[in-house]
Tab-separated table of C-alpha atoms in Angstrom:
chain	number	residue	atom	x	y	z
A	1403	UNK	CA	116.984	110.693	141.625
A	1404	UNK	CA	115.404	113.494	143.277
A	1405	UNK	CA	113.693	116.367	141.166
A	1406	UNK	CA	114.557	119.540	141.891
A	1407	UNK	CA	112.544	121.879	143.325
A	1408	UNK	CA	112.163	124.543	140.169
A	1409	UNK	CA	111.162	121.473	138.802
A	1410	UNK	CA	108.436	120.450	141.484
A	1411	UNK	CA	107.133	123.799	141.734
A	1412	UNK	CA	106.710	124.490	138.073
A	1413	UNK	CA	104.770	121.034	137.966
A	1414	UNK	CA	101.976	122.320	140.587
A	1415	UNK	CA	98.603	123.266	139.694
A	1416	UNK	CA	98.526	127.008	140.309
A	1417	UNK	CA	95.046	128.291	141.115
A	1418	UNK	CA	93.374	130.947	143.401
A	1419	UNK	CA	92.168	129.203	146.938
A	1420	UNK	CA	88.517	128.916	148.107
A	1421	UNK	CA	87.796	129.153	151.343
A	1422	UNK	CA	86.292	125.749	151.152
A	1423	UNK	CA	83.458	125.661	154.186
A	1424	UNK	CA	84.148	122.796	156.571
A	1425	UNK	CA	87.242	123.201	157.567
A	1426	UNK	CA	88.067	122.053	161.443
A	1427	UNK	CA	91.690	120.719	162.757
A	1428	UNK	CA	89.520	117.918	164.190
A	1429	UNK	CA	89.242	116.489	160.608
A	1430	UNK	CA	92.832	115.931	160.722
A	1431	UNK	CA	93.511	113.233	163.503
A	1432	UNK	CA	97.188	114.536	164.825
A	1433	UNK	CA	99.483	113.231	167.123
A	1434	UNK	CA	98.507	109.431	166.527
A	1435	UNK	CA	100.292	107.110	168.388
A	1436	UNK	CA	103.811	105.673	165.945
A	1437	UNK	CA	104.958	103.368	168.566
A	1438	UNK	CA	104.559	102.128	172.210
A	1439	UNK	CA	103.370	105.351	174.369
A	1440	UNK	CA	105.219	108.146	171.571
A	1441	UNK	CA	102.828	109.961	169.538
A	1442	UNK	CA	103.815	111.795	166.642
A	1443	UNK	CA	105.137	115.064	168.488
A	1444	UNK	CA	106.881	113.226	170.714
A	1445	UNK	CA	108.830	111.343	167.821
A	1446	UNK	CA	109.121	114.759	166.295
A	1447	UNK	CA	110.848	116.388	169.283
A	1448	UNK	CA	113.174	113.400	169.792
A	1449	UNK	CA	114.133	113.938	166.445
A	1450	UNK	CA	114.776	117.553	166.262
A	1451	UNK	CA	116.470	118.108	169.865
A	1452	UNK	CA	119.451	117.515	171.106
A	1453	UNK	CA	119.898	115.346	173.891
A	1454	UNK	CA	116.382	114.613	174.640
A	1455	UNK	CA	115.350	112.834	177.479
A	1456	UNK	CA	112.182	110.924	177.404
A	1457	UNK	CA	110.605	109.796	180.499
A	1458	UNK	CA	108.185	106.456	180.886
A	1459	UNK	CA	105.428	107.686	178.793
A	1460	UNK	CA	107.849	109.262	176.255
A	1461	UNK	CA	107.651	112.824	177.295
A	1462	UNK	CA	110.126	114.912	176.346
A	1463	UNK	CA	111.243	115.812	180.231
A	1464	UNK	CA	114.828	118.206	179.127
A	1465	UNK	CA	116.728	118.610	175.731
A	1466	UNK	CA	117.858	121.208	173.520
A	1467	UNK	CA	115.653	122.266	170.278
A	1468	UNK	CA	117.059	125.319	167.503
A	1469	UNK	CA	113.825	126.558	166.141
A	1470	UNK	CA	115.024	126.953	162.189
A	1471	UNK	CA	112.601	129.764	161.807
A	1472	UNK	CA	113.858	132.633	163.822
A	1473	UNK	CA	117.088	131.272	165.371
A	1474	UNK	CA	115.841	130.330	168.615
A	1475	UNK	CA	117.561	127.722	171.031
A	1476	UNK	CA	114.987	126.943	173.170
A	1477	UNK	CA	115.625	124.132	176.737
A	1478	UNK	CA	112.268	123.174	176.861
A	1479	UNK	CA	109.171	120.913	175.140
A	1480	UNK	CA	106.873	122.927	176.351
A	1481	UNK	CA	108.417	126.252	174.518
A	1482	UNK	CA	108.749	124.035	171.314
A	1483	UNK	CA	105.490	123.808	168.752
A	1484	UNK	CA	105.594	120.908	166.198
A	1485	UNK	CA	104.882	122.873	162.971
A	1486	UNK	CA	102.850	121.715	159.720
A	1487	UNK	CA	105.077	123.214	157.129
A	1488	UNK	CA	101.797	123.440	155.300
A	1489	UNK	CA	99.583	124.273	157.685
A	1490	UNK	CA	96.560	122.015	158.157
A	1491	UNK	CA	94.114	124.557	156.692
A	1492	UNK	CA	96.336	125.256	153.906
A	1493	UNK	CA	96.267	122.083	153.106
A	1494	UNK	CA	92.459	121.988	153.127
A	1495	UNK	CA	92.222	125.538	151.194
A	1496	UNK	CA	94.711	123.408	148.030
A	1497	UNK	CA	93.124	120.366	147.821
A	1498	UNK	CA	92.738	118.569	151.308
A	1499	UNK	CA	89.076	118.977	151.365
A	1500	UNK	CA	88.750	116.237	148.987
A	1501	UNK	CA	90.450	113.543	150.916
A	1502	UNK	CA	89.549	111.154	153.376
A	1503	UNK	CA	89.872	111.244	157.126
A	1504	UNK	CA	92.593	108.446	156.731
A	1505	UNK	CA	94.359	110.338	154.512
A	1506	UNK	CA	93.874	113.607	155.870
A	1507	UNK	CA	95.748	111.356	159.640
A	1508	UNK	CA	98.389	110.071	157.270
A	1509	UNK	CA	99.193	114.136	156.123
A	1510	UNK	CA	99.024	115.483	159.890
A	1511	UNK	CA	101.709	112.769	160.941
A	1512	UNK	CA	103.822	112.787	157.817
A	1513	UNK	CA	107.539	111.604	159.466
A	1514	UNK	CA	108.995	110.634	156.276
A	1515	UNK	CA	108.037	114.016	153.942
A	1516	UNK	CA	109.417	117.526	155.289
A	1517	UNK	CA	106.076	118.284	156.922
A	1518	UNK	CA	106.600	118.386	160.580
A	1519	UNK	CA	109.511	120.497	162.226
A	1520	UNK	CA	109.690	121.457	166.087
A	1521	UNK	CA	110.268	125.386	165.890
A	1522	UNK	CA	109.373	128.122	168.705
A	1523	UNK	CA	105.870	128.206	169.618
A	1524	UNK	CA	106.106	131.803	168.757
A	1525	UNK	CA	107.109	131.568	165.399
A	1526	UNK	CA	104.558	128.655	164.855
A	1527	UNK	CA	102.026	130.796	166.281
A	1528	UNK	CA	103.264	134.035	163.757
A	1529	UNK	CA	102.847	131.795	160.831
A	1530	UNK	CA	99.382	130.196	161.569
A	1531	UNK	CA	97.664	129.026	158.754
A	1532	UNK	CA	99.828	131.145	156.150
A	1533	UNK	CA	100.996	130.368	153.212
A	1534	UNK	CA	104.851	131.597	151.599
A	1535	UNK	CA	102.941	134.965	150.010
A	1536	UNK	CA	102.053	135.769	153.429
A	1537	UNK	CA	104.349	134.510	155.832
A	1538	UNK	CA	108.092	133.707	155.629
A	1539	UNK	CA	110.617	132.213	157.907
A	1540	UNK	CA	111.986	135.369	160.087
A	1541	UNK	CA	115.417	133.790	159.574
A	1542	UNK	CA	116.175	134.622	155.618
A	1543	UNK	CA	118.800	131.820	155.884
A	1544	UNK	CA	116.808	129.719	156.040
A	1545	UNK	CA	113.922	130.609	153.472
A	1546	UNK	CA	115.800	128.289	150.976
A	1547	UNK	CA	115.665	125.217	153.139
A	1548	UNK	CA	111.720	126.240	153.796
A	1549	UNK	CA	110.596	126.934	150.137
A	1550	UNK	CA	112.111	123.439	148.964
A	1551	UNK	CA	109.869	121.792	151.747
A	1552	UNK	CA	107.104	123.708	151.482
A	1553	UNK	CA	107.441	122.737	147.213
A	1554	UNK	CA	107.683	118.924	148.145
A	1555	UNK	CA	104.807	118.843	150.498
A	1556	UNK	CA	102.959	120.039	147.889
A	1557	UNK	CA	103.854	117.732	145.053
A	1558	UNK	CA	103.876	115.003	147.243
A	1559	UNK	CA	100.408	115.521	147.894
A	1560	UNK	CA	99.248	116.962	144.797
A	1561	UNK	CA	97.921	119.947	146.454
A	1562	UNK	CA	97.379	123.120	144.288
A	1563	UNK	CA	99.570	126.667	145.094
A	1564	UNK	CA	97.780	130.111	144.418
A	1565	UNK	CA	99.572	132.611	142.189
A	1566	UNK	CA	101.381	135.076	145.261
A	1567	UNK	CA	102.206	131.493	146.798
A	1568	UNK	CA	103.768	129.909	143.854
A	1569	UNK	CA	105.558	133.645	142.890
A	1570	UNK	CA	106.915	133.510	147.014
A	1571	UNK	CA	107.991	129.843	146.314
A	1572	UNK	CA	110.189	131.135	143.298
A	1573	UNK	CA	111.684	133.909	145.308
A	1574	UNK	CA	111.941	132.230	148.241
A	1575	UNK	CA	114.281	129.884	145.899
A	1576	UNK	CA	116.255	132.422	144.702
A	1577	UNK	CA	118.247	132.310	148.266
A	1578	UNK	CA	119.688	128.195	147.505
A	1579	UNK	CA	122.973	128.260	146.623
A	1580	UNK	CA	123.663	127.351	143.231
């Protein structure tokens, strides 16, 4: 049974961020290889395009990708950015710093949670390192769809949510459907 996500996010530790020193995108290994010559981007934009062609070294050569963010159709890999729904440096702001490299490798290539999505590089880019209370999906329609995996990335990895995060989560929710 899955919980819901009111549920999730009233179960996360709420508590202002430090800007814990240390931080480098180097600490979290990305875009490890998952099988034969595909690394973890190139699973990602197989996944999230539509008819994506792949050449040798499983490069996405042509395809189709709609960046959920801000509507975008984009034709190709090169325009697309694989996004962190938390953002690596969120992640190490809410808890992240703790962990070990391994685990920190296993985050950065989650395929099973609802932490990687292939989106424009621009809106990837707009978003950065921000969290809900400072940065929302330009495309309201889909702010529903964003909060709920932004709330399960979280839990999953029992990071923690400062208080405008956790009060943009709840608003952000507020658009699902009932």
């Amino acid at each position: 049974m899955t919980v819901p996500a009111r549920e999730l996010l009233a179960d996360l530790v709420v508590a202002d961020e430090d800007d814990v020193p240390g931080y480098s995108r180097a600490k979290f290994p990305h875009w490890i290889t998952q099988h034969g010559t595909c690394d973890t981007r190139e699973v990602v934009l197989q996944r999230d395009g539509q008819d994506v062609v792949q050449d040798d070294q499983c490069r996405a050569v042509s395809g189709t990708w709609y960046s959920e963010y801000d509507g975008k159709t984009i034709t190709s890999a090169s325009g697309i950015d694989i996004d962190h729904v938390v953002p690596l440096k969120e992640a190490w702001r809410s808890g992240a710093s703790q962990w070990t490299t391994p685990e920190r490798r296993a985050f950065a290539n989650d395929l099973v949670d609802s932490q990687l999505i292939a989106v424009s590089a621009g809106s990837n880019r707009g978003k950065g390192d921000k969290d809900p209370g400072n940065w929302r999906p330009p495309l309201q329609s889909y702010w529903c769809t964003y909060s709920r995996a932004w709330i399960s990335v979280k839990a999953t990895y029992q990071l923690t949510a400062n208080p405008a995060e956790a009060e943009a989560l709840s608003g952000m929710l507020d658009t699902c459907e009932a």
